[in-house]
Coordinates of C-alpha atoms in Angstrom, one line a residue:
Chain A
X28 CA -21.3 46.8 8.3
X29 CA -21.6 43.3 6.0
X30 CA -19.8 40.0 6.5
X31 CA -16.7 40.4 4.1
X32 CA -16.5 43.5 4.7
X33 CA -15.1 42.0 8.3
X34 CA -12.8 39.2 7.3
X35 CA -9.8 41.7 5.5
X36 CA -9.3 42.1 9.4
X37 CA -10.4 39.5 10.2
X38 CA -7.6 37.8 8.2
X39 CA -4.6 40.2 10.4
X40 CA -6.7 38.8 13.6
X41 CA -5.5 35.7 12.0
X42 CA -2.0 35.9 11.6
X43 CA -1.8 37.2 14.9
X44 CA -3.7 34.1 16.5
X45 CA -1.3 31.9 14.1
X46 CA 2.0 32.8 15.5
X47 CA 1.7 32.3 18.4
X48 CA -0.1 29.0 18.2
X49 CA 3.0 28.3 15.3
X50 CA 5.1 29.3 18.0
X51 CA 3.9 26.6 20.8
X52 CA 2.7 23.9 17.5
X53 CA 6.7 24.3 16.9
X54 CA 7.0 23.0 20.2
X55 CA 4.4 20.4 21.1
X56 CA 6.9 19.3 17.5
X57 CA 9.9 18.6 18.4
X58 CA 8.8 17.2 21.7
X59 CA 6.7 14.9 20.2
X60 CA 8.7 14.0 17.3
X61 CA 13.1 13.7 19.4
X62 CA 10.9 12.9 22.4
X63 CA 8.1 10.4 21.7
X64 CA 5.3 12.0 23.1
X65 CA 2.7 14.6 23.0
X66 CA 3.5 16.9 26.2
X67 CA -0.6 18.2 27.5
X68 CA 1.8 20.3 29.9
X69 CA 3.4 22.0 26.9
X70 CA -0.2 25.1 27.8
X71 CA 1.8 25.7 30.9
X72 CA 4.6 25.9 30.4
X73 CA 4.1 29.0 28.5
X74 CA 1.8 30.4 31.6
X75 CA 5.0 29.4 33.1
X76 CA 7.1 31.2 30.8
X77 CA 4.3 34.4 31.3
X78 CA 4.5 34.0 35.0
X79 CA 8.3 34.2 34.9
X80 CA 8.3 37.2 33.1
X81 CA 5.3 39.1 35.3
X82 CA 8.1 38.1 38.2
X83 CA 11.1 39.4 37.0
X84 CA 9.3 42.8 35.2
X85 CA 7.6 43.4 39.0
X86 CA 11.9 43.1 40.3
X87 CA 13.0 45.4 37.7
X88 CA 10.1 48.1 38.0
X89 CA 11.3 47.8 41.5
X90 CA 15.2 48.0 40.5
X91 CA 13.6 51.0 38.4
X92 CA 15.2 50.0 35.5
X93 CA 12.4 52.0 32.6
X94 CA 10.5 51.2 31.1
X95 CA 9.4 53.9 29.5
X96 CA 7.8 53.0 26.1
X97 CA 9.7 52.3 23.1
X98 CA 8.4 53.7 20.2
X99 CA 5.0 53.1 19.6
X100 CA 5.6 50.1 21.1
X101 CA 3.1 49.3 25.0
X102 CA 6.2 48.4 26.5
X103 CA 10.5 49.3 26.6
X104 CA 13.3 47.9 27.3
X105 CA 11.9 47.3 30.8
X106 CA 10.0 44.7 30.0
X107 CA 12.0 43.0 27.2
X108 CA 14.8 42.5 29.6
X109 CA 12.5 40.8 31.3
X110 CA 11.1 38.8 28.4
X111 CA 14.7 37.6 27.4
X112 CA 15.9 36.4 30.9
X113 CA 11.9 34.8 31.5
X114 CA 12.4 32.7 28.3
X115 CA 15.6 31.3 29.4
X116 CA 15.0 30.2 33.1
X117 CA 11.3 29.1 31.4
X118 CA 14.4 27.0 29.4
X119 CA 15.8 25.5 32.5
X120 CA 13.2 24.9 34.1
X121 CA 11.6 22.9 31.0
X122 CA 14.6 21.1 31.0
X123 CA 14.1 20.5 35.2
X124 CA 10.7 19.0 34.7
X125 CA 12.2 17.0 32.7
X126 CA 15.1 16.0 34.2
X127 CA 12.3 15.1 37.8
X128 CA 9.6 13.3 35.7
X129 CA 10.3 12.4 32.0
X130 CA 13.8 11.1 32.0
X131 CA 12.4 9.2 34.2
X132 CA 9.6 6.9 32.4
X133 CA 11.7 6.8 28.7
X134 CA 12.1 3.5 29.1
X135 CA 8.3 3.3 29.2
X136 CA 6.0 3.5 26.5
X137 CA 4.8 6.9 25.4
X138 CA 1.2 6.1 26.9
X139 CA 3.1 6.6 30.3
X140 CA 5.0 9.6 28.4
X141 CA 1.5 11.5 27.8
X142 CA -0.3 11.1 31.4
X143 CA 1.9 11.9 33.2
X144 CA 2.9 14.7 31.3
X145 CA -1.5 16.0 32.0
X146 CA -0.1 14.8 35.9
X147 CA 3.2 17.8 35.1
X148 CA -0.2 19.9 33.5
X149 CA -2.1 20.5 36.5
X150 CA 0.8 20.5 38.8
X151 CA 2.7 23.1 37.0
X152 CA -0.4 24.7 36.8
X153 CA -1.8 24.6 41.0
X154 CA 1.6 25.6 41.5
X155 CA 1.4 29.1 39.3
X156 CA -2.0 29.4 40.6
X157 CA -0.1 29.1 44.2
X158 CA 1.6 31.6 44.6
X159 CA 0.0 34.1 42.0
X160 CA -3.8 33.3 42.5
X161 CA -6.4 32.8 39.5
X162 CA -7.3 36.7 39.2
X163 CA -5.7 37.8 35.6
X164 CA -2.6 39.8 36.3
X165 CA -1.7 42.9 33.9
X166 CA 1.5 43.0 32.0
X167 CA 0.5 46.3 30.8
X168 CA -2.0 48.7 31.6
X169 CA -2.6 51.3 29.6
X170 CA -4.2 51.3 26.2
X171 CA -3.3 50.8 22.9
X172 CA -5.0 52.5 19.9
X173 CA -4.9 50.9 16.8
X174 CA -2.7 52.3 13.3
X175 CA -5.6 52.8 10.5
X176 CA -2.9 51.2 7.7
X177 CA -4.9 53.7 4.6
X178 CA -6.3 51.8 1.7
X179 CA -7.4 48.4 3.3
X180 CA -8.8 49.8 6.0
X181 CA -7.6 47.2 8.0
X182 CA -6.7 48.2 11.6
X183 CA -3.5 47.3 13.8
X184 CA -2.2 47.7 16.7
X185 CA 2.2 47.9 17.2
X186 CA 2.2 45.7 20.1
X187 CA 0.5 42.5 16.9
X188 CA 3.2 44.0 14.8
X189 CA 5.9 43.5 17.1
X190 CA 3.8 40.1 17.8
X191 CA 4.5 38.3 14.1
X192 CA 8.2 40.2 14.2
X193 CA 8.9 38.2 16.9
X194 CA 7.4 34.8 15.2
X195 CA 9.0 35.0 11.8
X196 CA 12.4 35.4 13.8
X197 CA 11.6 32.1 16.4
X198 CA 10.8 30.0 12.7
X199 CA 14.5 31.7 11.0
X200 CA 16.0 30.7 14.3
X201 CA 14.7 27.7 14.9
X202 CA 15.0 27.1 11.3
X203 CA 18.5 28.3 10.9
X204 CA 19.3 25.2 13.8
X205 CA 18.3 22.5 12.9
X206 CA 19.3 22.7 9.1
X207 CA 22.9 24.0 9.5
X208 CA 24.0 23.5 13.2
X209 CA 25.3 19.6 14.4
X210 CA 23.8 19.7 17.3
X211 CA 20.6 20.6 15.2
X212 CA 20.9 17.8 12.8
X213 CA 21.2 15.9 15.4
X214 CA 17.5 17.0 16.9
X215 CA 16.6 16.0 12.8
X216 CA 18.5 12.5 13.0
X217 CA 17.0 11.9 16.1
X218 CA 13.6 11.6 15.0
X219 CA 14.6 10.3 11.9
X220 CA 15.7 7.6 13.8
X221 CA 16.4 7.0 17.5
X222 CA 18.2 3.7 18.0
X223 CA 20.4 4.3 14.2
X224 CA 21.2 8.4 15.9
X225 CA 22.5 5.8 19.4
X226 CA 24.9 3.1 17.2
X227 CA 26.1 6.0 15.4
X228 CA 27.3 7.2 19.0
X229 CA 25.2 10.5 18.8
X230 CA 24.4 11.7 22.4
X231 CA 21.1 11.4 22.6
X232 CA 20.6 13.0 26.4
X233 CA 22.0 15.6 25.2
X234 CA 20.0 16.0 21.7
X235 CA 17.0 15.5 24.2
X236 CA 18.4 18.9 26.8
X237 CA 18.2 20.2 23.6
X238 CA 15.4 19.7 22.7
X239 CA 13.1 20.6 25.7
X240 CA 15.4 24.3 25.7
X241 CA 14.4 25.1 22.5
X242 CA 11.0 23.7 23.4
X243 CA 10.8 25.5 26.2
X244 CA 12.0 28.8 25.1
X245 CA 9.4 28.5 22.3
X246 CA 6.4 28.0 25.0
X247 CA 7.5 31.0 26.9
X248 CA 8.1 33.3 23.8
X249 CA 4.2 32.3 23.2
X250 CA 2.9 32.8 26.8
X251 CA 4.9 35.9 26.9
X252 CA 3.5 37.4 23.1
X253 CA -0.4 36.0 24.3
X254 CA 0.6 38.2 27.6
X255 CA 1.0 41.1 24.9
X256 CA -1.9 40.1 23.3
X257 CA -4.3 39.6 25.7
X258 CA -3.2 42.5 28.1
X259 CA -3.6 40.1 30.8
X260 CA -2.2 36.6 31.9
X261 CA -4.2 33.9 34.9
X262 CA -2.7 30.7 35.1
X263 CA -4.9 28.5 32.7
X264 CA -3.6 30.6 30.0
X265 CA -1.1 27.6 27.8
X266 CA -4.5 25.4 28.4
X267 CA -6.8 27.3 26.9
X268 CA -4.5 27.5 23.6
X269 CA -3.7 23.5 24.3
X270 CA -6.1 22.0 22.3
X271 CA -5.8 25.1 18.6
X272 CA -2.4 23.7 19.6
X273 CA -2.5 20.3 19.4
X274 CA -4.8 20.9 15.8
X275 CA -1.9 23.2 14.6
X276 CA 0.3 20.1 14.8
X277 CA -1.9 17.7 13.8
X278 CA -3.0 20.0 10.8
X279 CA 0.6 20.3 9.9
X280 CA 1.7 17.0 10.1
X281 CA 2.6 15.8 14.0
X282 CA 6.0 15.9 14.2
X283 CA 6.6 18.1 11.3
X284 CA 8.1 21.1 12.6
X285 CA 7.2 23.5 9.5
X286 CA 4.1 22.4 9.3
X287 CA 2.8 22.6 12.1
X288 CA 3.7 27.0 11.4
X289 CA 2.0 25.8 8.0
X290 CA -1.1 24.7 11.2
X291 CA -1.2 27.3 13.6
X292 CA -1.8 30.1 10.5
X293 CA -4.2 28.3 9.9
X294 CA -6.2 27.3 11.9
X295 CA -5.8 31.0 13.9
X296 CA -6.5 32.6 11.0
X297 CA -9.7 29.9 10.4
X298 CA -10.5 29.8 14.1
X299 CA -10.7 34.2 13.9
X300 CA -12.6 34.8 10.6
X301 CA -15.4 31.8 11.5
X302 CA -16.1 34.5 14.3
X303 CA -18.2 36.5 11.1
X304 CA -20.2 33.4 10.8
X305 CA -21.5 32.2 14.4
X306 CA -20.2 33.7 17.7
X307 CA -17.4 34.2 18.8
X308 CA -17.7 31.3 21.5
X309 CA -16.9 28.2 19.3
X310 CA -13.3 29.4 18.5
X311 CA -12.8 26.1 20.1
X312 CA -15.2 24.0 18.6
X313 CA -13.5 25.0 14.5
X314 CA -9.6 24.2 15.6
X315 CA -11.4 20.3 17.0
X316 CA -13.7 19.9 13.9
X317 CA -11.0 21.2 11.7
X318 CA -8.7 18.6 13.5
X319 CA -10.8 15.9 13.6
X320 CA -11.4 17.0 8.9
X321 CA -7.8 16.6 8.6
X322 CA -7.5 12.5 11.1
X323 CA -10.5 11.0 8.7
X324 CA -8.9 12.7 5.3
X325 CA -5.4 13.2 5.4
X326 CA -3.6 11.6 8.8
X327 CA -0.7 12.6 7.7
X328 CA -1.1 16.2 7.6
X329 CA -0.8 18.8 5.0
X330 CA 3.4 18.4 4.9
X331 CA 3.1 15.2 6.1
X332 CA 5.9 13.2 7.9
X333 CA 9.1 14.2 5.8
X334 CA 10.5 11.1 4.6
Chain B
X10 CA 46.2 -11.4 16.4
X11 CA 42.8 -11.5 17.7
X12 CA 41.2 -7.9 16.8
X13 CA 37.1 -9.2 18.1
X14 CA 37.0 -12.1 20.3
X15 CA 33.5 -13.7 21.9
X16 CA 34.3 -16.3 24.4
X17 CA 31.3 -17.8 25.1
X18 CA 28.2 -15.5 24.6
X19 CA 24.9 -16.2 26.1
X20 CA 22.5 -13.6 25.1
X21 CA 18.8 -12.8 23.8
X22 CA 15.7 -10.7 24.4
X23 CA 14.4 -11.0 28.0
X24 CA 14.2 -13.9 28.8
X25 CA 14.8 -15.3 25.6
X26 CA 17.7 -16.9 25.3
X27 CA 18.5 -16.9 21.3
X28 CA 22.6 -17.3 22.1
X29 CA 23.5 -20.3 23.6
X30 CA 27.1 -19.5 24.3
X31 CA 28.5 -18.9 20.8
X32 CA 32.7 -18.1 20.0
X33 CA 33.9 -16.1 16.7
X34 CA 37.0 -14.3 16.6
X35 CA 38.0 -11.5 13.8
X36 CA 41.7 -11.1 12.9
X37 CA 42.5 -7.6 11.8
X38 CA 42.2 -7.1 8.7
X39 CA 40.4 -9.6 8.1
X40 CA 36.4 -10.8 5.8
X41 CA 34.5 -12.9 8.2
X42 CA 31.5 -13.9 7.5
X43 CA 29.2 -15.6 8.9
X44 CA 26.2 -17.5 7.8
X45 CA 23.2 -19.9 8.9
X46 CA 18.9 -20.2 8.6
X47 CA 16.8 -17.4 9.5
X48 CA 16.7 -17.0 13.9
X49 CA 20.0 -18.8 13.8
X50 CA 21.0 -15.7 15.9
X51 CA 23.2 -13.3 13.5
X52 CA 21.4 -10.5 14.1
X53 CA 21.5 -11.3 18.1
X54 CA 24.6 -11.9 18.2
X55 CA 25.9 -8.4 16.5
X56 CA 24.3 -7.0 18.6
X57 CA 25.4 -8.2 21.0
X58 CA 28.8 -7.5 20.0
X59 CA 28.0 -4.0 19.6
X60 CA 26.9 -3.2 22.5
X61 CA 22.6 -3.3 22.6
X62 CA 22.1 -6.3 24.0
X63 CA 23.5 -8.0 27.2
X64 CA 24.8 -10.7 27.6
X65 CA 24.1 -13.5 30.4
X66 CA 27.4 -14.8 30.7
X67 CA 30.6 -15.0 28.2
X68 CA 33.9 -12.3 27.4
X69 CA 33.2 -10.2 24.3
X70 CA 36.8 -8.8 23.7
X71 CA 37.4 -5.6 20.9
X72 CA 41.5 -4.4 20.0
X73 CA 42.6 -6.4 24.1
X74 CA 40.1 -4.5 26.1
X75 CA 37.0 -6.3 27.4
X76 CA 34.1 -4.5 25.7
X77 CA 31.1 -7.0 27.6
X78 CA 28.2 -4.8 28.1
X79 CA 29.2 -1.4 27.7
X80 CA 26.8 1.4 25.7
X81 CA 26.6 0.8 22.0
X82 CA 28.4 5.1 22.3
X83 CA 31.2 4.0 23.8
X84 CA 31.4 0.7 21.3
X85 CA 31.9 3.7 18.5
X86 CA 34.8 5.2 19.9
X87 CA 36.5 2.4 20.2
X88 CA 37.0 1.8 17.0
X89 CA 33.4 0.0 16.3
X90 CA 31.0 0.5 13.0
X91 CA 27.3 -1.5 12.7
X92 CA 25.3 -1.4 9.8
X93 CA 21.6 -2.5 10.8
X94 CA 20.4 -4.7 8.6
X95 CA 17.2 -2.2 8.2
X96 CA 16.8 1.3 8.9
X97 CA 20.4 2.0 8.9
X98 CA 20.4 5.8 6.8
X99 CA 17.7 8.9 7.9
X100 CA 15.5 9.4 5.3
X101 CA 15.1 12.7 6.0
X102 CA 18.6 13.9 6.6
X103 CA 20.6 14.8 3.1
X104 CA 23.4 11.7 1.7
X105 CA 26.2 14.2 2.9
X106 CA 24.0 14.8 6.5
X107 CA 23.6 11.1 6.7
X108 CA 27.5 11.1 6.5
X109 CA 28.4 13.5 8.6
X110 CA 26.4 12.0 11.8
X111 CA 28.5 9.6 11.3
X112 CA 31.3 11.9 12.7
X113 CA 29.4 13.4 15.8
X114 CA 31.5 12.6 18.4
X115 CA 34.5 13.7 16.0
X116 CA 35.7 16.7 17.3
X117 CA 38.3 18.3 14.8
X118 CA 38.0 18.3 10.7
X119 CA 36.9 15.3 9.1
X120 CA 36.2 16.5 5.8
X121 CA 39.0 14.2 4.3
X122 CA 37.3 11.3 6.1
X123 CA 34.7 12.7 3.8
X124 CA 36.3 13.2 0.1
X125 CA 37.0 9.2 0.1
X126 CA 34.2 8.1 1.3
X127 CA 32.3 9.8 -2.3
X128 CA 35.4 8.2 -4.4
X129 CA 34.3 4.8 -2.6
X130 CA 31.0 5.9 -3.6
X131 CA 31.1 7.6 -6.6
X132 CA 27.3 7.7 -7.1
X133 CA 26.7 9.4 -3.6
X134 CA 29.1 12.5 -5.3
X135 CA 26.9 13.6 -7.6
X136 CA 23.4 13.3 -4.7
X137 CA 25.1 15.0 -1.8
X138 CA 22.6 17.3 -1.7
X139 CA 19.9 14.5 -2.3
X140 CA 17.2 13.2 0.8
X141 CA 17.8 9.6 1.9
X142 CA 14.6 8.3 2.2
X143 CA 13.6 9.4 -1.6
X144 CA 16.9 7.4 -2.6
X145 CA 17.4 3.1 -3.7
X146 CA 18.0 0.8 -1.8
X147 CA 21.1 -0.2 -3.5
X148 CA 22.2 3.7 -2.9
X149 CA 20.9 4.0 0.9
X150 CA 22.9 0.9 1.3
X151 CA 26.4 3.0 0.2
X152 CA 25.1 5.5 2.8
X153 CA 24.4 3.5 5.1
X154 CA 28.7 2.2 4.9
X155 CA 30.0 5.4 4.1
X156 CA 27.9 7.3 8.2
X157 CA 29.9 3.8 9.4
X158 CA 33.2 4.6 7.9
X159 CA 32.9 8.4 9.1
X160 CA 35.1 7.5 11.8
X161 CA 38.0 5.1 9.6
X162 CA 36.9 2.0 12.5
X163 CA 39.2 -1.0 13.1
X164 CA 36.0 -3.3 12.5
X165 CA 32.9 -3.2 10.2
X166 CA 30.2 -5.4 11.2
X167 CA 27.4 -5.6 8.5
X168 CA 24.1 -7.1 8.6
X169 CA 22.5 -8.8 6.0
X170 CA 24.3 -5.5 3.4
X171 CA 22.4 -7.6 -0.1
X172 CA 19.9 -8.7 1.9
X173 CA 16.7 -6.8 -0.2
X174 CA 19.3 -5.3 -3.0
X175 CA 18.6 -7.0 -7.3
X176 CA 22.1 -9.6 -7.8
X177 CA 23.7 -6.6 -9.6
X178 CA 23.8 -4.2 -7.0
X179 CA 24.8 -6.7 -4.7
X180 CA 27.6 -7.6 -6.5
X181 CA 28.8 -3.9 -6.4
X182 CA 28.4 -4.2 -2.6
X183 CA 31.0 -7.0 -2.0
X184 CA 33.1 -5.2 -4.2
X185 CA 33.1 -1.8 -2.6
X186 CA 33.3 -4.2 0.6
X187 CA 37.0 -5.3 -0.4
X188 CA 38.1 -2.4 -1.6
X189 CA 36.8 -1.3 2.1
X190 CA 39.0 -4.2 3.5
X191 CA 42.2 -3.1 0.3
X192 CA 42.4 0.0 3.4
X193 CA 42.7 -2.0 6.4
X194 CA 39.5 -2.4 7.5
X195 CA 38.9 -6.0 9.3
X196 CA 34.8 -7.0 8.1
X197 CA 32.3 -9.4 10.4
X198 CA 29.3 -10.0 8.2
X199 CA 26.0 -11.5 8.3
X200 CA 24.5 -13.2 5.4
X201 CA 21.5 -15.4 4.9
X202 CA 22.0 -16.0 1.2
X203 CA 25.7 -15.9 1.6
X204 CA 27.7 -17.4 -1.6
X205 CA 29.2 -14.0 -2.6
X206 CA 30.0 -13.0 1.0
X207 CA 32.6 -15.9 1.6
X208 CA 33.7 -16.1 -1.8
X209 CA 35.7 -12.1 -0.8
X210 CA 36.1 -14.2 2.9
X211 CA 39.1 -15.5 4.5
X212 CA 37.2 -17.4 7.5
X213 CA 33.3 -18.1 7.9
X214 CA 31.1 -19.3 10.2
X215 CA 28.3 -21.8 10.3
X216 CA 25.6 -20.6 13.7
X217 CA 22.5 -23.0 14.1
X218 CA 19.9 -22.3 16.5
X219 CA 22.4 -20.1 18.2
X220 CA 25.8 -22.0 18.6
X221 CA 28.6 -23.2 16.8
X222 CA 28.7 -26.1 13.9
X223 CA 30.8 -25.0 11.3
X224 CA 33.6 -22.7 11.3
X225 CA 36.7 -22.7 8.0
X226 CA 37.5 -20.7 5.8
X227 CA 35.3 -19.1 3.1
X228 CA 36.4 -21.3 0.4
X229 CA 36.4 -24.7 2.3
X230 CA 33.1 -23.6 3.4
X231 CA 31.6 -23.0 0.4
X232 CA 33.0 -27.3 -0.9
X233 CA 32.0 -28.4 1.9
X234 CA 28.6 -30.8 0.5
X235 CA 26.9 -30.8 4.3
X236 CA 27.1 -26.8 4.0
X237 CA 26.2 -26.3 1.4
X238 CA 23.2 -28.4 1.4
X239 CA 22.3 -27.4 5.3
X240 CA 22.6 -24.0 4.8
X241 CA 23.5 -22.6 1.2
X242 CA 20.5 -23.9 -0.8
X243 CA 22.3 -26.9 -2.5

């Protein structure tokens, strides 16, 4: 098969991994712009969400909550229920992590917060490893047959369509929240000018709690979707994606959640398409090269700062 | 009856003391201007009154209650509003969103107050959906003042409202200040170039090197030769 004929298929894979990167990127971007630091623990927050879903799922199976596959999907009601609870629990857990770690360092520089997030990342990953071990844990054991889209010759699995649809729904929800709710507007105001937000009477501590909850929920969703796509999860799941997520955030314009969506898609697609030309092992290097080029050519990113 | 009383306040940044015992008063419904050279401590005094800096000595009383050392979000709730000199708007938010943020602490409907502010600044009325970051300096200043007025404060503090504005725009801003005052809001203005401001003021203070230097009616300060030579540029 020649290289060019593989590209449409790789584009589809790119959109799938781009979806997961976009969700993570929105979370990293919101935390960066409102709370003010690059959160290196974000990947491990994704893994935390994925493992909470795993734990709840096995609990639900032991309670004999049915999990017969929904339509063409490889999972059923039991797994979706576990995922929804895991997203909520991760949001709460991330707020707790903030109270234990980041909130105590709030008056320090962003470098201190960033360094502490690296410590938080290691701690979180090792806690997961302590309870579940370093080995792969399977979400879904059965093999799903990809559907061929007639005419285009593109193969896509129903689970992958599910990943893209969930991403679209969440992007729309986050957009509506930021644009139309009072708390969403207060989050944008705090990102714009933290000092003025306080002078205006905006309760910035509540804004921070909301930011962590949304960031945590998005992290858990991205982690679970990555688990669905890979079929299995490991404690390294999020850490391995973090570089690509940071690249997506820088590419789109750091601190701009809309840029993170564009950046996530561009990184996801470029990484996948690059495998037509260079070995798959170089995927992270591709993300890194894009990030460096963007920082040299246009450090404000594709969408720049929203001013 | 005095609305705001600042009594022998000492304050500054960290170990650097800027105010060495400053006292001022603002009566209900008054316009008071504080003038003085760069570094006199005018902005420091405003930040201290509003709780952004904690005084090391002295008392601040507002509406008959002590507010010394109270945090800004609580000072706002007591009925005081503050427009900083720079970065006084949310650039990525629209005009309407900026004003809504001014009413953040309200839980009931504030649409009446919103419409009053659009009447006060008609130019903003046509630009409700426009992002403030793309607007001119004068329009930004109006958004900043509108935001501060959303809670219908008893006292509005303006830090250099006409700085960096073209002279004709500065005149417009002072007209609006008089109109705001006519609706019963007391106003404390800090100005470096203060002739326009003193003209509309009931009283004024001259601050120099962190201490009170002169205090008189706006008219008298404008007529005072020493003040004129030293602080109003002759």
